[in-house]
PDB file of C-alpha atoms in Angstrom:
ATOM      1  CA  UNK A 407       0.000   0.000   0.000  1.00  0.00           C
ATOM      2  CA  UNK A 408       2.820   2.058   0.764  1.00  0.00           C
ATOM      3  CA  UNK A 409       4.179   2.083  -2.971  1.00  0.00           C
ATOM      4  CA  UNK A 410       1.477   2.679  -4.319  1.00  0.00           C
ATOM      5  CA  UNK A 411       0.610   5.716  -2.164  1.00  0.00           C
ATOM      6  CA  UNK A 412       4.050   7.089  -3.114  1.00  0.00           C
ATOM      7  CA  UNK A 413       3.191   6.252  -6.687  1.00  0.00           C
ATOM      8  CA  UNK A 414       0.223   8.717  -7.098  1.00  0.00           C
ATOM      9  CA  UNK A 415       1.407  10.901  -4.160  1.00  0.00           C
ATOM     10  CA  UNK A 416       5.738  11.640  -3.539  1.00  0.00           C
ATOM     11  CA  UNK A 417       5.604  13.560  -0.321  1.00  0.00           C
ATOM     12  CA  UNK A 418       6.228  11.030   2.246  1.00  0.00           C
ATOM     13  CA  UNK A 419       5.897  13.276   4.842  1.00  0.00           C
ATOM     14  CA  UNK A 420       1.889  13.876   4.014  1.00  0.00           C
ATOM     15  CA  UNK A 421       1.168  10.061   2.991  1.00  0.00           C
ATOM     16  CA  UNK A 422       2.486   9.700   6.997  1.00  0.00           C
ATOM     17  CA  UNK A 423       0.113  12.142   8.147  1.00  0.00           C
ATOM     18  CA  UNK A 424      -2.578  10.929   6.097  1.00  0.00           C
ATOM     19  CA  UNK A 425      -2.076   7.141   7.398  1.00  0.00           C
ATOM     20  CA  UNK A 426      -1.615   7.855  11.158  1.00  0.00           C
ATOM     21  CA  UNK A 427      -4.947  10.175  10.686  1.00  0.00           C
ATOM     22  CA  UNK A 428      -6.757   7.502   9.179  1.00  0.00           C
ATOM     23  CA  UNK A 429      -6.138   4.893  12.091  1.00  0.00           C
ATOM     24  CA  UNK A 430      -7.599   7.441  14.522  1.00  0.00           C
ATOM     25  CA  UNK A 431     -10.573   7.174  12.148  1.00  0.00           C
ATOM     26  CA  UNK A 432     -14.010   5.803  13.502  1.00  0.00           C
ATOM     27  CA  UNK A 433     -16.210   3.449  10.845  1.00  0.00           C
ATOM     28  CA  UNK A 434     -19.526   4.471   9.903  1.00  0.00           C
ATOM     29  CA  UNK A 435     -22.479   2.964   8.543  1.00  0.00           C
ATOM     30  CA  UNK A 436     -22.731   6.019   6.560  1.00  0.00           C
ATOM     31  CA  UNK A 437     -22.384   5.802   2.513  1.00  0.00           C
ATOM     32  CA  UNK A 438     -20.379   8.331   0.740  1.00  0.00           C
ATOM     33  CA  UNK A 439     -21.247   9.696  -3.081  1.00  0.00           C
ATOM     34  CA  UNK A 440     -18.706  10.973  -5.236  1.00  0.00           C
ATOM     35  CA  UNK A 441     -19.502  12.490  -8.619  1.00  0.00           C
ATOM     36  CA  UNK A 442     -17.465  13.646 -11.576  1.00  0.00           C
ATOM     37  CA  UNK A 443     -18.746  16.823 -13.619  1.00  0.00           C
ATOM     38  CA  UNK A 444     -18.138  16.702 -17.002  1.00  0.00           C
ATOM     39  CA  UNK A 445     -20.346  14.091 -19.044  1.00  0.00           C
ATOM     40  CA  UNK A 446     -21.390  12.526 -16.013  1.00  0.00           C
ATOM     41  CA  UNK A 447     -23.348  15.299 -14.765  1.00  0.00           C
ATOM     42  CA  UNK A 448     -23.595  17.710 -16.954  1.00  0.00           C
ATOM     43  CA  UNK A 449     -22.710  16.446 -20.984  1.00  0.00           C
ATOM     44  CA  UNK A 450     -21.214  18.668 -23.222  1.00  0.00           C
ATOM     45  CA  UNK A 451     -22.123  16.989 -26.151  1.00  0.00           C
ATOM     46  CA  UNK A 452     -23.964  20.348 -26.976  1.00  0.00           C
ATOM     47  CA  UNK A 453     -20.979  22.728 -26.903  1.00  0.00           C
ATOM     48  CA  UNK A 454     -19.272  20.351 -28.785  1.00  0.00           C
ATOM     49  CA  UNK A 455     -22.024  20.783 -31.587  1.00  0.00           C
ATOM     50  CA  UNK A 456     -22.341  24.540 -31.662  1.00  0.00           C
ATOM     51  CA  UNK A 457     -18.570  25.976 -30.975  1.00  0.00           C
ATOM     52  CA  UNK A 458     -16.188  24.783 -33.355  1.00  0.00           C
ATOM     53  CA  UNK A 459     -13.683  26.450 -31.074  1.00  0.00           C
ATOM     54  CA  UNK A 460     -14.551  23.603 -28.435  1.00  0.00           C
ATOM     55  CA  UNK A 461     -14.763  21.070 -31.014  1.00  0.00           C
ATOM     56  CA  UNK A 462     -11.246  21.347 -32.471  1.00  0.00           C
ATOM     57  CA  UNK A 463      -9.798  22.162 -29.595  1.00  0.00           C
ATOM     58  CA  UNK A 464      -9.656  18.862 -27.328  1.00  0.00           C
ATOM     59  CA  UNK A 465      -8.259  18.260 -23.965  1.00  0.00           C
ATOM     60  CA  UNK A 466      -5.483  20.986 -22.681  1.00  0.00           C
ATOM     61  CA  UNK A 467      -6.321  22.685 -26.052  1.00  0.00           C
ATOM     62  CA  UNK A 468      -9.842  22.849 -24.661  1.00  0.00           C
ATOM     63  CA  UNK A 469      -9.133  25.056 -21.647  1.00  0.00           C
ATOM     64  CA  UNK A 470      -6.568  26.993 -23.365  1.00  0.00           C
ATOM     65  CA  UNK A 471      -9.238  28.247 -25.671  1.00  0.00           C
ATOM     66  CA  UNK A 472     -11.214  28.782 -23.270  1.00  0.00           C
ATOM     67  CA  UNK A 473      -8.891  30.890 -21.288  1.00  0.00           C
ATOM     68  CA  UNK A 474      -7.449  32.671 -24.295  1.00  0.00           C
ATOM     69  CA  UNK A 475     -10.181  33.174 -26.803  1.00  0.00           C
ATOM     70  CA  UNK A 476     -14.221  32.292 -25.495  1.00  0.00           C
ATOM     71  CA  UNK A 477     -13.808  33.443 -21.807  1.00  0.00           C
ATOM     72  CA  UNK A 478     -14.557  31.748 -18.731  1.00  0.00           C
ATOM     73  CA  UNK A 479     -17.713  33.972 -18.315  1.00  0.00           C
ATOM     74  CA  UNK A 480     -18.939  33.238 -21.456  1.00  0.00           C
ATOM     75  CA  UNK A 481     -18.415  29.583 -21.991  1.00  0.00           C
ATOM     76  CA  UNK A 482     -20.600  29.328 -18.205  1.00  0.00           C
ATOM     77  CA  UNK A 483     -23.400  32.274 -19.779  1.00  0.00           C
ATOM     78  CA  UNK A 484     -23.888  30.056 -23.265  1.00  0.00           C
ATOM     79  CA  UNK A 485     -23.618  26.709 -22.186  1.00  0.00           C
ATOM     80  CA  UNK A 486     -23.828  26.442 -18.535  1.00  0.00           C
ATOM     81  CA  UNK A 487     -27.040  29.303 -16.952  1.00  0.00           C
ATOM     82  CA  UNK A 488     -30.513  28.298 -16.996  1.00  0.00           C
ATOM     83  CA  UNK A 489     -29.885  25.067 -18.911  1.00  0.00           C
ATOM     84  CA  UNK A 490     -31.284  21.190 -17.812  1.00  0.00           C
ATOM     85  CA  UNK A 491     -29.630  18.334 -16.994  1.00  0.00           C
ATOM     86  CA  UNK A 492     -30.372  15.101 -15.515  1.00  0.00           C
ATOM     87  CA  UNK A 493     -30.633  15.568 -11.570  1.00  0.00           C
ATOM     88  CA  UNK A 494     -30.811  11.243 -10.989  1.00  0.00           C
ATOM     89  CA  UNK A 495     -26.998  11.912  -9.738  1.00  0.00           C
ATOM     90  CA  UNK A 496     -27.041  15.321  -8.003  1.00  0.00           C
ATOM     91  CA  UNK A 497     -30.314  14.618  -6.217  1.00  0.00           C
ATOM     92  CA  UNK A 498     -28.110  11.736  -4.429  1.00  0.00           C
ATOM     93  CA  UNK A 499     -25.744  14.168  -3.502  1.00  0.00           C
ATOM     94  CA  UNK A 500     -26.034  15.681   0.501  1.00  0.00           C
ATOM     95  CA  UNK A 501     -24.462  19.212   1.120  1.00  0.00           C
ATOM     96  CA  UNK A 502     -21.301  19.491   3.409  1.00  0.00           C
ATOM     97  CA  UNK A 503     -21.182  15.617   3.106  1.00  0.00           C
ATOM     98  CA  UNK A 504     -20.603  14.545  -0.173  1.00  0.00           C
ATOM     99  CA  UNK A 505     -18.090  15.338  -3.061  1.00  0.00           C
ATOM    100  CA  UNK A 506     -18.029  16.620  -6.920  1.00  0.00           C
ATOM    101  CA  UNK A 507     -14.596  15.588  -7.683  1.00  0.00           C
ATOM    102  CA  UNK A 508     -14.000  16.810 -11.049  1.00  0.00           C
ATOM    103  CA  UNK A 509     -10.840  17.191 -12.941  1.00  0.00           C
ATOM    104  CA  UNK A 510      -9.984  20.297 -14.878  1.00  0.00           C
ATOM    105  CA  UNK A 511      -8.606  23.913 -14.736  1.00  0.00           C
ATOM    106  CA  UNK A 512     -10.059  25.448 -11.208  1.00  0.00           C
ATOM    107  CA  UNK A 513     -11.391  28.859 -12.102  1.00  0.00           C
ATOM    108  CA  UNK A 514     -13.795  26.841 -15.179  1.00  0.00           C
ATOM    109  CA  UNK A 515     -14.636  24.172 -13.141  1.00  0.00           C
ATOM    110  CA  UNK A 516     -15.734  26.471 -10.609  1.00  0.00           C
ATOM    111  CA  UNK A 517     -17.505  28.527 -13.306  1.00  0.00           C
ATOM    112  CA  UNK A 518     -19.640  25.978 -14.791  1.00  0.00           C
ATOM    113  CA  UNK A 519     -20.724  24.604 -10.804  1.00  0.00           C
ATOM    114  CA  UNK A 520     -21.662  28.071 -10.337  1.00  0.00           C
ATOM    115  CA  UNK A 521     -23.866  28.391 -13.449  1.00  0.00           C
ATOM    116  CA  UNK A 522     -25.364  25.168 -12.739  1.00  0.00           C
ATOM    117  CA  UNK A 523     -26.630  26.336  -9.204  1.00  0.00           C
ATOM    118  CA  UNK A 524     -24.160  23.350  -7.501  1.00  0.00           C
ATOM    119  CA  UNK A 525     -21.879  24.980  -5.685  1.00  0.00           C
ATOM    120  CA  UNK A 526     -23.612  23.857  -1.968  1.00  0.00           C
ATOM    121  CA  UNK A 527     -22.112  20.912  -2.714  1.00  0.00           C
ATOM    122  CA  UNK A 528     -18.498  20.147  -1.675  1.00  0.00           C
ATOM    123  CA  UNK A 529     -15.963  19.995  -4.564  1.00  0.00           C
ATOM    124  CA  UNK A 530     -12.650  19.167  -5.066  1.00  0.00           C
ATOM    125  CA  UNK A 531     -11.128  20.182  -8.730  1.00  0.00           C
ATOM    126  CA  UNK A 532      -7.826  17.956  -9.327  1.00  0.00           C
ATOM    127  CA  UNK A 533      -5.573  19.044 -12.459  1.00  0.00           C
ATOM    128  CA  UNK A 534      -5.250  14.974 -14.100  1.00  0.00           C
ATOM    129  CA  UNK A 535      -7.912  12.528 -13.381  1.00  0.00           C
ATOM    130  CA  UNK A 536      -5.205  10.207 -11.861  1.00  0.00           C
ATOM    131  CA  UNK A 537      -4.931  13.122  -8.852  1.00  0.00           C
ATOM    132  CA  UNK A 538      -8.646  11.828  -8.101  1.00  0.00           C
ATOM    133  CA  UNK A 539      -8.032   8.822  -6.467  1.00  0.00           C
ATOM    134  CA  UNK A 540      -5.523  10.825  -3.607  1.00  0.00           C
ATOM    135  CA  UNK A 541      -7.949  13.564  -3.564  1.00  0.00           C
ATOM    136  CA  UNK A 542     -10.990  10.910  -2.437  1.00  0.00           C
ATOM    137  CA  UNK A 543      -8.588   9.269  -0.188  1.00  0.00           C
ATOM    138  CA  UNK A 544      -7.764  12.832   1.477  1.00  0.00           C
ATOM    139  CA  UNK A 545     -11.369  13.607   1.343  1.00  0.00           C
ATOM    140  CA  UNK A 546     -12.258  10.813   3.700  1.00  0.00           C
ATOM    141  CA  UNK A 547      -9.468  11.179   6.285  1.00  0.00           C
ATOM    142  CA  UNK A 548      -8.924  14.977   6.723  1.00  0.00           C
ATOM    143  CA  UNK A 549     -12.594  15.988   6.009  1.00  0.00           C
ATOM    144  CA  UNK A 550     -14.889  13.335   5.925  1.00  0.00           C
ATOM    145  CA  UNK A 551     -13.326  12.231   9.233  1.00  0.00           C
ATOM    146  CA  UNK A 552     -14.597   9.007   9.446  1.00  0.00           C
ATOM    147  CA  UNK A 553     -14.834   5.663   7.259  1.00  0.00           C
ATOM    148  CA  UNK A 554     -17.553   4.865   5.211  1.00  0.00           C
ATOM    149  CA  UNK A 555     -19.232   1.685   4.644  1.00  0.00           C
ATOM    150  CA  UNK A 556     -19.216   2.134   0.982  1.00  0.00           C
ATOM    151  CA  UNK A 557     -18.813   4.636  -1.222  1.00  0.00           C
ATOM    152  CA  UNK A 558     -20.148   5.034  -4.960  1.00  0.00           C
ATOM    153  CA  UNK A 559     -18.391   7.151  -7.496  1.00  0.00           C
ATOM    154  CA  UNK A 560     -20.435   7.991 -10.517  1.00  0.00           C
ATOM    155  CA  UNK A 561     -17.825   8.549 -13.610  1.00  0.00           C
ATOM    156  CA  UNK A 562     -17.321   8.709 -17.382  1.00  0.00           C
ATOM    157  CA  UNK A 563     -13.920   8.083 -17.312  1.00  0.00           C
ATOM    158  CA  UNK A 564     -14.089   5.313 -14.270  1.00  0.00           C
ATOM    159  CA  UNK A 565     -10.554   4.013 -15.547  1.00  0.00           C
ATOM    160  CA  UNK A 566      -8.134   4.906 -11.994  1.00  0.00           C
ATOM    161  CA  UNK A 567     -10.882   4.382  -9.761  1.00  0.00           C
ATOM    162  CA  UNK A 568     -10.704   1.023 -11.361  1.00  0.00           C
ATOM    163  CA  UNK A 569      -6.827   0.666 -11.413  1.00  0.00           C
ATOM    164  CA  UNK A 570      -6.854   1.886  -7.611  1.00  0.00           C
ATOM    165  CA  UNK A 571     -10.245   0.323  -6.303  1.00  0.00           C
ATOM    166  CA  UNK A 572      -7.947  -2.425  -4.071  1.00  0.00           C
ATOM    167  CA  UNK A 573      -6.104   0.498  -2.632  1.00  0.00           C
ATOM    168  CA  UNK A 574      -9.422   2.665  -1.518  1.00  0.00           C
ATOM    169  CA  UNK A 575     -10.771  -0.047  -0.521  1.00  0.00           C
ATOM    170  CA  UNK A 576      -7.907  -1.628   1.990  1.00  0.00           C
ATOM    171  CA  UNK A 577      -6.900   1.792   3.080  1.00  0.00           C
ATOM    172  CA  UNK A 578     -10.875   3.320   3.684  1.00  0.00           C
ATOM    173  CA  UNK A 579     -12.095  -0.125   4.802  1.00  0.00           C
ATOM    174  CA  UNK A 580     -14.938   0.381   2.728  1.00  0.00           C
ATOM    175  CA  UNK A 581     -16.293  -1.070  -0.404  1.00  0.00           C
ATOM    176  CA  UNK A 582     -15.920   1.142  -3.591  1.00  0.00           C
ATOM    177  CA  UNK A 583     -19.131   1.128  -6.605  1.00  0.00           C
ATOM    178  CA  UNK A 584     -17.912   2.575  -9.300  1.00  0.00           C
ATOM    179  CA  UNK A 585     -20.723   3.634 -11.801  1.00  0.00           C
ATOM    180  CA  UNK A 586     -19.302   4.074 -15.149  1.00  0.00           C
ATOM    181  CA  UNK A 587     -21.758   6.999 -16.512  1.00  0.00           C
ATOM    182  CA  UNK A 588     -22.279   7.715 -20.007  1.00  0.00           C
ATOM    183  CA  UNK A 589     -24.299  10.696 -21.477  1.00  0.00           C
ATOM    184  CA  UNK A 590     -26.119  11.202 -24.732  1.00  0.00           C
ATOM    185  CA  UNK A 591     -27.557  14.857 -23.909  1.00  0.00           C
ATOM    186  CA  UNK A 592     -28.633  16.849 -21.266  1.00  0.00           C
ATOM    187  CA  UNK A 593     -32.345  16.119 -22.224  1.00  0.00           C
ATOM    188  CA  UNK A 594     -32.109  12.099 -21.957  1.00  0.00           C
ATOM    189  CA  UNK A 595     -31.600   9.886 -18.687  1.00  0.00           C
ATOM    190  CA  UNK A 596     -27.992   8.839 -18.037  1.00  0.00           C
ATOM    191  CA  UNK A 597     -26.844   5.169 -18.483  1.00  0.00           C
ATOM    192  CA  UNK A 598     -24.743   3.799 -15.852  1.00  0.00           C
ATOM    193  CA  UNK A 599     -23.502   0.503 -15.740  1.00  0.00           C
ATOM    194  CA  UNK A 600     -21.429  -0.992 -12.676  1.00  0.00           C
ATOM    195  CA  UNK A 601     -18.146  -1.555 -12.654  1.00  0.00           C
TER     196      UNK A 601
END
């Protein structure tokens, strides 16, 4: 467990802090929800249709163009304020309990929660989606403060919760669903399928 702590995370220093803080940890009956953003709860199929910018510009490219040429303000006013989305996800989610755990540049991320009315709801915004799986694990012993029975992470891109499930589940003590999520539009139900 060890190695694999110091795989995703190098400072020593805070994986000791964050095991001797989990073994003063009590376990709970409670359950734990953790939901990605993008195309899990809100799909951006849409934008991809009506701004070329977004379309040809993919990944990193993707928030450079938004930082550089649409706006952050704008990208949350056109695609983001007043519009619908599925709620089968965020209606599971419980403020100051709970976690959106979305990857992504911070200030768009927290745009685009804003414009979507969710930002009651605790989120963490990781850079890579590999810095998810430290960020839950954090989650849990600095904030959560206590051990879950199980927790369910709803995802469209469920790939490290899958390559790390053994880990959160030997160092949380809990049992990890993962639900991998995919989205057609923001005007049809959502698909999940366990994983």
């Amino acid at each position: 467990m060890q190695e694999t702590l110091k795989k995703l995370w190098a400072n020593q220093e805070l994986i000791n802090k964050l095991l001797e803080t989990k073994n003063t940890l009590k376990k709970s009956s409670e359950n734990l929800y953790i939901a990605d953003f993008d195309d899990t709860i809100f799909c951006r199929k849409e934008q991809l249709e009506q701004s070329e910018l977004l379309r040809t510009n993919r990944w990193a490219k993707w928030n450079q163009a938004i930082l550089d040429t649409m706006w952050i303000d704008v990208l949350a006013k056109d695609f983001y304020e007043w519009k619908t989305y599925p709620n089968c996800v965020t209606s599971l989610l419980r403020e100051n309990h709970d976690l959106i755990l979305t990857a992504g540049i911070q200030d768009i991320q927290n745009a685009k929660l804003k414009a979507t009315q969710l930002t009651h709801i605790n989120t963490i915004v990781t850079l890579h989606a590999v810095d998810k799986i430290i960020a839950l694990i954090s989650y849990v012993i600095f904030e959560l403060k206590f051990l879950p029975k199980e927790i369910t992470v709803f995802e469209d891109r469920p790939q490290f919760f899958i390559e790390y499930r053994s880990l959160i589940e030997e160092l949380l003590e809990t049992k990890l669903i993962i639900k991998h999520v995919t989205m057609n539009s923001n005007h049809e139900p959502i698909n999940m399928t366990d994983v």
